[in-house]
Short mmCIF file of C-alpha atoms and ligand atoms in Angstrom, two decimals:
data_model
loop_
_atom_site.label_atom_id
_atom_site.label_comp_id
_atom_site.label_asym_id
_atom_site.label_seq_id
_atom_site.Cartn_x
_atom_site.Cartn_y
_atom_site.Cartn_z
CA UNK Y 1 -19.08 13.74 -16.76
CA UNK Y 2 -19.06 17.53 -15.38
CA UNK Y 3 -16.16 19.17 -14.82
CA UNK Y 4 -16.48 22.76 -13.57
CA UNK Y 5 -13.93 25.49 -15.20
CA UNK Y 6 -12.21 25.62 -11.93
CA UNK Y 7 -11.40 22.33 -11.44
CA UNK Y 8 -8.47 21.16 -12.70
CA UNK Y 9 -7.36 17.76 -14.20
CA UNK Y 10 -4.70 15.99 -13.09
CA UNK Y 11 -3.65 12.59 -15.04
CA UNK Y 12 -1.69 10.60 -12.59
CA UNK Y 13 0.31 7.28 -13.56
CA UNK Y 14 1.60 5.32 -11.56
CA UNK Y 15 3.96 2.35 -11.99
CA UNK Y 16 6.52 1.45 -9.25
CA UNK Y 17 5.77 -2.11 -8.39
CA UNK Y 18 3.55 -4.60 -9.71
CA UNK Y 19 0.47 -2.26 -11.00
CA UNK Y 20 0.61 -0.02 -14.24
CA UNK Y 21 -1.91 2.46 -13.18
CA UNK Y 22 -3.53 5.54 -14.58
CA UNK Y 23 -6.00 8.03 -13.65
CA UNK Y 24 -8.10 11.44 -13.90
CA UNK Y 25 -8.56 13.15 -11.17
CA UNK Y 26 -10.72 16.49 -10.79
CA UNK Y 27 -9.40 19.39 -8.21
CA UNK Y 28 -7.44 16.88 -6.62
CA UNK Y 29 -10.33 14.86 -4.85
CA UNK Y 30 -13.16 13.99 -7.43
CA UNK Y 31 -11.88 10.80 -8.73
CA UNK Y 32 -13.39 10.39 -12.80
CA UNK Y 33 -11.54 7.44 -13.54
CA UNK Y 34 -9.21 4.75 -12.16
CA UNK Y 35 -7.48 2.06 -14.07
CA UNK Y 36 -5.33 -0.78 -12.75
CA UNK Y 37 -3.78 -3.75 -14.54
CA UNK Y 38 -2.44 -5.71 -11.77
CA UNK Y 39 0.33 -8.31 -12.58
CA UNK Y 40 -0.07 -10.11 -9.83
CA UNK Y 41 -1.21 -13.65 -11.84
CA UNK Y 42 2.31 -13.13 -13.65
CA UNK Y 43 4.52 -13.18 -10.62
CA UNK Y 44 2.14 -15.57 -8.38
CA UNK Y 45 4.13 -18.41 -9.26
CA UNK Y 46 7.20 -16.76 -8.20
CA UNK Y 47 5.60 -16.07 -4.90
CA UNK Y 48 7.13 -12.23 -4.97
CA UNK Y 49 7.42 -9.42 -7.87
CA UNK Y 50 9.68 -10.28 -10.54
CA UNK Y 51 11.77 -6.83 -11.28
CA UNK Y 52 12.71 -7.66 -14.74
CA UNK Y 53 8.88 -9.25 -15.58
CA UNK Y 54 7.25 -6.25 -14.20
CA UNK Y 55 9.01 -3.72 -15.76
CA UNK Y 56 8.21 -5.78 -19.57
CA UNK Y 57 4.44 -5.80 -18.34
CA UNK Y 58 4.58 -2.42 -17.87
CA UNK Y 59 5.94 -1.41 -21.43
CA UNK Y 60 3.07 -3.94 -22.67
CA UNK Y 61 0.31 -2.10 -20.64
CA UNK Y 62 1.31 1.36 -20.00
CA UNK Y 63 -0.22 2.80 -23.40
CA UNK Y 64 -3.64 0.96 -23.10
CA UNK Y 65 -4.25 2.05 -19.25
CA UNK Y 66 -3.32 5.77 -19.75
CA UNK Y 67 -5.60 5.54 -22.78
CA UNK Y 68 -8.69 3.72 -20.93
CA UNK Y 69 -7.91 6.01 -18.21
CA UNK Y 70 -8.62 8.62 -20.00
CA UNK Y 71 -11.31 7.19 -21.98
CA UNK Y 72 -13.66 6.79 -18.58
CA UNK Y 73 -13.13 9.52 -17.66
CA UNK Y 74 -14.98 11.50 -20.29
CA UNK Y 75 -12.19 13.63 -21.18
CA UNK Y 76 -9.36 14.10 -24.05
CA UNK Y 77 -5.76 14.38 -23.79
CA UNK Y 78 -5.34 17.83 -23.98
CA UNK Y 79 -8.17 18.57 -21.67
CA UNK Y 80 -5.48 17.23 -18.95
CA UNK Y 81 -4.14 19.83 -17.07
CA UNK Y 82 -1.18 18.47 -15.85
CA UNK Y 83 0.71 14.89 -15.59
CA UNK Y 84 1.88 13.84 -11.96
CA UNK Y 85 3.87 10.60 -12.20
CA UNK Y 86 5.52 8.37 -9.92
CA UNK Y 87 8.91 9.22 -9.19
CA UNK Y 88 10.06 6.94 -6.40
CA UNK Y 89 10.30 4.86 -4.02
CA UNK Y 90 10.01 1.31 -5.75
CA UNK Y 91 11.69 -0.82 -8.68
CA UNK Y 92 13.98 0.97 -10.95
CA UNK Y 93 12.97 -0.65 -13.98
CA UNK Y 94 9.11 0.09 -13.45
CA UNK Y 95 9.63 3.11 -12.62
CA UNK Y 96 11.28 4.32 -16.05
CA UNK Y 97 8.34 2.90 -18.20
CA UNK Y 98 6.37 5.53 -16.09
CA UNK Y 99 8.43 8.17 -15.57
CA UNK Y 100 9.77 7.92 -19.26
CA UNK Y 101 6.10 7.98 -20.46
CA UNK Y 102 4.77 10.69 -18.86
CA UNK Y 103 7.75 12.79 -19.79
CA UNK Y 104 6.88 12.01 -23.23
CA UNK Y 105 3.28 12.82 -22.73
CA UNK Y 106 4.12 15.72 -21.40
CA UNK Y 107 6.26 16.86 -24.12
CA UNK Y 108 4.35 15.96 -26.74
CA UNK Y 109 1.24 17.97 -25.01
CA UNK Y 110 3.42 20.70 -23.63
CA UNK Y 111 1.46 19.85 -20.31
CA UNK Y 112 3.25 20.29 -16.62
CA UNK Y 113 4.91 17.18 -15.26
CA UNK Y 114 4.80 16.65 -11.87
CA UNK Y 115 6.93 14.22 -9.64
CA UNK Y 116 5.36 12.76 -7.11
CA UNK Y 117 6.66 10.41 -4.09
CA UNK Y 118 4.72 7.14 -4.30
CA UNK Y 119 4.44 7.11 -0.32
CA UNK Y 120 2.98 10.61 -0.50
CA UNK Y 121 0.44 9.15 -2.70
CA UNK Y 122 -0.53 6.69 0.15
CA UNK Y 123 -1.08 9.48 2.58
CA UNK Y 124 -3.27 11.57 -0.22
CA UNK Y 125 -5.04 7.50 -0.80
CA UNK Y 126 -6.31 9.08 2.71
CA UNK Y 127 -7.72 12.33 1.63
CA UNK Y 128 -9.28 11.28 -1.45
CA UNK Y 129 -11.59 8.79 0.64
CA UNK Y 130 -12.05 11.17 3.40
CA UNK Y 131 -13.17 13.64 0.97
CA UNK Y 132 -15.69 11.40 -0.52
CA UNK Y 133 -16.89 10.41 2.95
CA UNK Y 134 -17.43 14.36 3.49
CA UNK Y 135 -14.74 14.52 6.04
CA UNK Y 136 -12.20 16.20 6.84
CA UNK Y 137 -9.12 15.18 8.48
CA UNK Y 138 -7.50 17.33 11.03
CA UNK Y 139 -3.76 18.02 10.44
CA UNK Y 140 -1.00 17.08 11.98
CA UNK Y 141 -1.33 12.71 11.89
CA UNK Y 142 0.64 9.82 12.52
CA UNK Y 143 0.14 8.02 9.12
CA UNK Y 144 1.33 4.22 9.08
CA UNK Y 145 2.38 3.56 5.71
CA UNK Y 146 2.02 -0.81 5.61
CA UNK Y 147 2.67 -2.35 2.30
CA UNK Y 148 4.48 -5.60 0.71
CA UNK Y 149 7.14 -2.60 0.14
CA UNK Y 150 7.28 -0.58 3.25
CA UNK Y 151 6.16 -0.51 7.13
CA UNK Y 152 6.58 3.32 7.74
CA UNK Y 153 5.09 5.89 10.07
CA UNK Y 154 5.22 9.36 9.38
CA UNK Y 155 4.27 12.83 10.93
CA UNK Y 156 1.76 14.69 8.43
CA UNK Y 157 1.24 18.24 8.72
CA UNK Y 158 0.00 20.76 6.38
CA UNK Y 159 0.28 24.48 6.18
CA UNK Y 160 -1.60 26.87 3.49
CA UNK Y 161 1.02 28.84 1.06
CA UNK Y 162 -0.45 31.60 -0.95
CA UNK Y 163 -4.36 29.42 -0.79
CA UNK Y 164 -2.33 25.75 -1.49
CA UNK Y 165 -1.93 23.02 0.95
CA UNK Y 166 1.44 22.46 1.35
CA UNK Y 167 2.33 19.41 2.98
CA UNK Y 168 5.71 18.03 5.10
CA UNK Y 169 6.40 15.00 6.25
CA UNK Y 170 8.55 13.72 8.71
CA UNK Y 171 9.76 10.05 9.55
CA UNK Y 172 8.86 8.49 12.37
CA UNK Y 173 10.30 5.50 12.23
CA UNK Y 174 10.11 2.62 10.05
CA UNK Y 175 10.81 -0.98 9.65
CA UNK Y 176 14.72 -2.44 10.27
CA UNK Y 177 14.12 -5.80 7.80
CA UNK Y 178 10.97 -6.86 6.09
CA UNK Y 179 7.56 -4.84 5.71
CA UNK Y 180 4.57 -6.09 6.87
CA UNK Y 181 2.95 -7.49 3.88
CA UNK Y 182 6.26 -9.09 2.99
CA UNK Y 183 6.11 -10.96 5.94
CA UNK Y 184 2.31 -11.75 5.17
CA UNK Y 185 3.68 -12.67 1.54
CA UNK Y 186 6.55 -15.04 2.88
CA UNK Y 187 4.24 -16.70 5.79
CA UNK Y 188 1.75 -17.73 3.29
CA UNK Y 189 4.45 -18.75 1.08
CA UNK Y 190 5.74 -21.32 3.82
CA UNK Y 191 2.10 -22.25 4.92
CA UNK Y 192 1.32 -22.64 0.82
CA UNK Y 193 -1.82 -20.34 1.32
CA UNK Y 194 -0.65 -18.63 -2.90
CA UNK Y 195 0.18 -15.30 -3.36
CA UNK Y 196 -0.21 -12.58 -2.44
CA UNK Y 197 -0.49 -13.61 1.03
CA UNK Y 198 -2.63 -10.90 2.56
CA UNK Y 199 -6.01 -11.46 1.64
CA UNK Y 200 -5.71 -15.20 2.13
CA UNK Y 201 -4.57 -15.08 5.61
CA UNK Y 202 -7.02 -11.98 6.36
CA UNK Y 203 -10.04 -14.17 5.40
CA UNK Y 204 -8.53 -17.67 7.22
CA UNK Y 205 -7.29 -15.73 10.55
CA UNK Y 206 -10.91 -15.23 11.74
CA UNK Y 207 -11.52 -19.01 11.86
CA UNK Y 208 -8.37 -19.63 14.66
CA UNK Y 209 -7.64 -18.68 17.95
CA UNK Y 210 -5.44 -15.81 17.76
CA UNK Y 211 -3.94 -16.71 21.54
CA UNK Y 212 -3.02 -20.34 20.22
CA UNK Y 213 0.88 -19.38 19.34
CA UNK Y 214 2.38 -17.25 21.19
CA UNK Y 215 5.14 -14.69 19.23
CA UNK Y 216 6.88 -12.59 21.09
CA UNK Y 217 7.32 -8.36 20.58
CA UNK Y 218 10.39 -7.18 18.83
CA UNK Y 219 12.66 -5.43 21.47
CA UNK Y 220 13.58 -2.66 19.37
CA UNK Y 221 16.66 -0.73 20.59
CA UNK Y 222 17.37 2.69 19.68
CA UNK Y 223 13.96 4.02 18.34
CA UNK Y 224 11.18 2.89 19.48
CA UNK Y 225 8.82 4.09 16.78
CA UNK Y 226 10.92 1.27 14.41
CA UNK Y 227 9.70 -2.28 13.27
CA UNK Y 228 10.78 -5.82 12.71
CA UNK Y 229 8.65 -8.74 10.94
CA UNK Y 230 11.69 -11.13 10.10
CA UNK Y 231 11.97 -12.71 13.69
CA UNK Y 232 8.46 -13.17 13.20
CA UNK Y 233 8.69 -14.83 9.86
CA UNK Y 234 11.41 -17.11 11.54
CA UNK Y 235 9.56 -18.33 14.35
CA UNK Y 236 6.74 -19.11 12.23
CA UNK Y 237 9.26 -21.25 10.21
CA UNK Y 238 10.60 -23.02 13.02
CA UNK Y 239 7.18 -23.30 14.74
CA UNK Y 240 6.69 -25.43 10.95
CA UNK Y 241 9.47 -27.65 11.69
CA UNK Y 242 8.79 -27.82 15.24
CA UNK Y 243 5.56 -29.49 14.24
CA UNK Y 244 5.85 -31.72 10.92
CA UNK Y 245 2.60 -33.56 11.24
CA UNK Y 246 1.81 -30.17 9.47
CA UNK Y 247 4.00 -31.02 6.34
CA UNK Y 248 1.30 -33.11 4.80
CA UNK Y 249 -1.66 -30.36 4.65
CA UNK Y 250 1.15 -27.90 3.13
CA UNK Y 251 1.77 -30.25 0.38
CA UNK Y 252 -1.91 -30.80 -0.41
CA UNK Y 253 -2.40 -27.22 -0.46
CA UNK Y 254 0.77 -26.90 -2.64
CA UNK Y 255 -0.73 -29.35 -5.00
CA UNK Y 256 -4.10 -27.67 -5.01
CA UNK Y 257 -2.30 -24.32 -5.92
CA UNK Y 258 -0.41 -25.91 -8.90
CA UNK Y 259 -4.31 -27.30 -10.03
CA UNK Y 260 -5.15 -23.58 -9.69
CA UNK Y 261 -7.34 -24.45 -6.96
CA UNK Y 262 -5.96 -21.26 -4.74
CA UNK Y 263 -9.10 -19.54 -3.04
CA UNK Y 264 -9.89 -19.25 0.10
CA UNK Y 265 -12.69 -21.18 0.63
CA UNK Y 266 -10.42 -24.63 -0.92
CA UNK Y 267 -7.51 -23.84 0.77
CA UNK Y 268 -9.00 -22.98 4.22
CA UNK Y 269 -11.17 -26.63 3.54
CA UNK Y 270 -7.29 -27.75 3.25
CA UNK Y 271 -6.22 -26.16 6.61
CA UNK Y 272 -6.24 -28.13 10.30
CA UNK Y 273 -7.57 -26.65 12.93
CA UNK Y 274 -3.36 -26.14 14.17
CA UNK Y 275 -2.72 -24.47 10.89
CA UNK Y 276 -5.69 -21.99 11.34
CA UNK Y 277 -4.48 -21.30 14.95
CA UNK Y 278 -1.16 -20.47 13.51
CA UNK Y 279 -2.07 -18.04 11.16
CA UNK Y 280 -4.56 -16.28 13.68
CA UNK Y 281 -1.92 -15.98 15.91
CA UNK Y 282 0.44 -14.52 12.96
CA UNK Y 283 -1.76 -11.87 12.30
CA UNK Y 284 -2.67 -10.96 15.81
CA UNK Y 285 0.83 -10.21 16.27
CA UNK Y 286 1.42 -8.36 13.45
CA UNK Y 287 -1.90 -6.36 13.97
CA UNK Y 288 -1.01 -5.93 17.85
CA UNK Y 289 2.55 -4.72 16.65
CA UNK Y 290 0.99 -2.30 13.99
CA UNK Y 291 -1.29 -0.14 16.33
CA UNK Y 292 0.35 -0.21 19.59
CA UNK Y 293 3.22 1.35 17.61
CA UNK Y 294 1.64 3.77 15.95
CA UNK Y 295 -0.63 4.78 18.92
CA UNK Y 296 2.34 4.78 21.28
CA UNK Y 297 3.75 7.40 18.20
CA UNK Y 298 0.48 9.77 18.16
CA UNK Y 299 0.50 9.65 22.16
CA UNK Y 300 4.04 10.81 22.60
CA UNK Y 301 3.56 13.78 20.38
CA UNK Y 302 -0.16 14.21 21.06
CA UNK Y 303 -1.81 13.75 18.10
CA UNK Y 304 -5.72 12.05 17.34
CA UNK Y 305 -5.52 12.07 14.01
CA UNK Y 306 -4.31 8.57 12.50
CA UNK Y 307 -3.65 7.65 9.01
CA UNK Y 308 -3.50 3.98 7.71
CA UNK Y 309 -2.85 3.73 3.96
CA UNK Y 310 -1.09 0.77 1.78
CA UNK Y 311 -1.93 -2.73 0.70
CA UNK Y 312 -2.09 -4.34 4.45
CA UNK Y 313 -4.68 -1.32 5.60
CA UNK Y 314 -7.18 -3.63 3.50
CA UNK Y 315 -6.88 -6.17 6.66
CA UNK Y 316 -10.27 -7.04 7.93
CA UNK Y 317 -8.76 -7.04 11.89
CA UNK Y 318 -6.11 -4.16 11.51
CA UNK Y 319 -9.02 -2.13 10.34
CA UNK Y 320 -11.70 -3.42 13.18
CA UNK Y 321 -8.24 -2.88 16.16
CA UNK Y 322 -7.90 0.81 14.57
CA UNK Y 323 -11.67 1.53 14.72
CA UNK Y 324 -12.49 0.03 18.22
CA UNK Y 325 -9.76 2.38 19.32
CA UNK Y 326 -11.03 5.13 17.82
CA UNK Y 327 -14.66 3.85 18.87
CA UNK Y 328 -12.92 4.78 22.50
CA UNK Y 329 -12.97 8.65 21.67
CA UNK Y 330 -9.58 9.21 21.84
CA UNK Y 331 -8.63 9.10 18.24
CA UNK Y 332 -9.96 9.82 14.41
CA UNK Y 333 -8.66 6.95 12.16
CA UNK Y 334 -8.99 7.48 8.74
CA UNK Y 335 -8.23 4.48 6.24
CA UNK Y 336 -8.45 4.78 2.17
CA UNK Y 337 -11.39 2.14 0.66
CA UNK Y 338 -9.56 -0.99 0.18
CA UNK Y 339 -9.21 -0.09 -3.45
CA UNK Y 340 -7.50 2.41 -2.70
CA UNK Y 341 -5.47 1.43 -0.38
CA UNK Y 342 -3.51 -0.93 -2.56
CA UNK Y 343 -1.19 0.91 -5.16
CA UNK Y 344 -3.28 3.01 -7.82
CA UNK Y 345 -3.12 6.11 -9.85
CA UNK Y 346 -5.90 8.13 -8.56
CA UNK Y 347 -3.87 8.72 -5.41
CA UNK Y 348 -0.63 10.05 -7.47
CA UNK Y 349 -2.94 12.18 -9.24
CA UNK Y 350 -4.61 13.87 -5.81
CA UNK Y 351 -0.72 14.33 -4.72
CA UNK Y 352 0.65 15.72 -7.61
CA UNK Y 353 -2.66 18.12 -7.11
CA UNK Y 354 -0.70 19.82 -4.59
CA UNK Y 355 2.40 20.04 -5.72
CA UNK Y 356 1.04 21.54 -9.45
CA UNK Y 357 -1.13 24.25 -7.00
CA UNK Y 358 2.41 24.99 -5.55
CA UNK Y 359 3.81 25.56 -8.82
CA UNK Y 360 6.13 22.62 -8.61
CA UNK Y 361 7.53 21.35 -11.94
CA UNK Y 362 9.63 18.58 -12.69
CA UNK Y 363 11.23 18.89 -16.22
CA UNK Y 364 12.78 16.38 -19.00
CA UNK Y 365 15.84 15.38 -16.94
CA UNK Y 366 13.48 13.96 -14.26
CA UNK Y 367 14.98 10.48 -13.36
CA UNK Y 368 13.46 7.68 -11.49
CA UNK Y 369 15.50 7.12 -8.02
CA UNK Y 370 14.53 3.62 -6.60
CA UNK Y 371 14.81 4.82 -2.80
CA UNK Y 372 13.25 8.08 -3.35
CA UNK Y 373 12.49 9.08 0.87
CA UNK Y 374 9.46 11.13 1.54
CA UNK Y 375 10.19 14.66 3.05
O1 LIG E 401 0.41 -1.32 -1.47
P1 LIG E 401 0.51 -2.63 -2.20
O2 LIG E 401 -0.55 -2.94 -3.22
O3 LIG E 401 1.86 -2.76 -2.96
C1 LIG E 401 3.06 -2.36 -2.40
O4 LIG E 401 3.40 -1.15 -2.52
O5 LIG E 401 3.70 -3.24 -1.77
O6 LIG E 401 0.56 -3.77 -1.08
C2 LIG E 401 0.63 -5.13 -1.38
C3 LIG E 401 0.81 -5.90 -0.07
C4 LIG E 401 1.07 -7.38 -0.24
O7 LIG E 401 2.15 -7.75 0.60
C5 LIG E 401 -0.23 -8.05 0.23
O8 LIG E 401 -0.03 -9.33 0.79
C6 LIG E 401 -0.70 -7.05 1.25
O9 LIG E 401 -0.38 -5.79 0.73
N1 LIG E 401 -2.16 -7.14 1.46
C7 LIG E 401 -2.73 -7.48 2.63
C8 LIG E 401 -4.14 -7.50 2.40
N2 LIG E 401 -4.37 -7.15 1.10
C9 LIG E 401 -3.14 -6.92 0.54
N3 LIG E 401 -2.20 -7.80 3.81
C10 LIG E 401 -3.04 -8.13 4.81
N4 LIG E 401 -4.38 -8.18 4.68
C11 LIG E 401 -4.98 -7.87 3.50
N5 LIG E 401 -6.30 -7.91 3.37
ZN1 LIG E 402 2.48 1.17 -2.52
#
């Protein structure tokens, strides 16, 4: 591994939801290592996070990731330059083990600290990949921010302070009930497609007709930038009881799950032709939902840069809507590699970058704060 004199390391660590995370990253873009220990085979069998399991998990694995982190990176401890940690938003108890840990890092290495706003870390999930693509987005964007956590969209603009970015960000609007991948979650949950529900109803949607059930928009009063997924998670429960010849197929697929039989290619073997209509049409409309929002968003305040960043910008047709529309020449969309688009240090490491170039320091009274908004 090379690292120039100039370039500075950042260790980033992220643990706010169901991933203890650590990384190195070099001047803010050059990624040298990224290390994830997902818990997601710990709360599959909840079918959603467990607060008090994750936060244990991430007591059990925050020392080895920071360490392997490190490790793969090439470097030492001390060769870090600074220590950029989650902050906010996500679960409280999580998000001591990290902010409590790199405190103590810090201390013990008398190395900056460095808050940093998990969503901003989604937006700089952008940059990072960008930057390895050799591109470079133009300033201001709409950025949709889709997770299991949050359905957000956000105006992005940066201005240079004394040769630093500094970047602001201002809400758009946001969902009024569940995000998008927690709709994806609970959907699969009903259909028994395991968890997380994403990728499992990404790689069965392709195989139904998409105009088979029809859901209707959310009429959203007030602003129109905001968005809803529970009426949709409703209909597609009473669609299920509208229709219980489908009961049987959800309880072999329930009983394949408990035999760990959960992948894709078993469960979609397990799915009727109805069921696979059902989920194409689910994600149609959630896909439909996604980019005429965010479009309608980057029209009104004519903008053609757009961001999409978070676990549900890994969807195979969000991604292919968002790039035929930009295949149309009116818009640059920019979306992190699926690895990073779900949660993961490197990108807490690029945004605390920005913030330690700006001389920002957070000191040993830094707190987590579970709702932590981006501004
Ligand atoms: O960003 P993330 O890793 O964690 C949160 O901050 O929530 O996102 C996880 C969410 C889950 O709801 C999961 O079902 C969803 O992202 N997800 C997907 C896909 N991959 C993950 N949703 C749709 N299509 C996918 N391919
Ligand atoms: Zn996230």
């Amino acid at each position: 591994m090379h690292v120039t004199t100039r370039e500075h390391l950042i260790l980033g660590i992220e643990s706010s939801c169901d991933e203890t995370a650590a990384s190195i990253v070099a001047g803010g873009r050059r990624i040298l290592s990224s290390v994830i220990a997902s818990q997601v085979d710990l709360h599959r069998k909840y079918g959603g996070v467990v607060p008090e399991l994750a936060s244990r998990e991430h007591l059990r694995r925050i020392v080895p990731v920071v360490r392997e982190a490190v490790e793969q990176a090439g470097v030492t401890l001390p060769d870090v330059d600074a220590i950029a940690v989650t902050q906010g938003p996500g679960l409280i108890g999580a998000l001591l083990v990290g902010v409590t840990y790199g405190k103590a890092l810090a201390l013990a290495l008398r190395k900056p600290l460095i808050a940093v706003n998990h969503l901003e870390g989604h937006v700089h999930a952008v940059f990072l990949e960008a930057h390895a693509a050799g591109r470079r987005p133009e300033l201001p964007s709409v950025c949709l921010i889709v997770s299991g956590g949050h359905t957000l969209l956000y105006h992005v603009a940066s201005e240079a302070s004394h040769g630093a970015p500094r970047f602001s960000y201002q809400r758009i609007g946001g969902t009024r009930d569940d995000a998008a991948g927690e709709a994806y979650d609970k959907v699969a949950r009903m259909l028994a497609l395991g968890y997380p529900g994403g990728p499992v109803i990404d790689r069965l949607a392709p195989r139904g007709n998409a105009g088979a059930v029809r859901f209707t928009e959310p009429k959203m009063r007030g602003n129109a930038s905001d968005f809803s997924f529970s009426g949709l998670k409703t209909a597609v429960f009473y669609h299920l009881r509208r229709n219980p010849q489908l009961e049987p197929e959800i309880e072999a697929r329930r009983q394949a799950l408990a035999r760990g039989e959960g992948g894709a290619d078993a469960l979609r073997a397990l799915c009727t032709p109805e069921t696979l209509d059902l989920i194409a049409s689910f994600q149609r409309r959630v896909v439909h939902n996604l980019v005429a929002q965010t479009l309608a968003a980057a029209r009104e305040r004519g903008i053609r840069t757009i961001f999409i960043t978070g676990g549900v910008a890994a969807n195979s047709e969000l991604r292919r809507t968002f790039e035929a529309e930009a295949a149309g020449g009116n818009w640059d969309v920019y979306f992190p590699s699926r690895a990073l688009s779900t949660d993961n240090a490197a990108m807490i490491a690029a945004a605390g970058y920005a913030r330690y170039l700006a001389g920002e320091r957070a000191d040993s009274s830094l707190d987590p704060q579970a709702n932590l908004p981006l501004a």
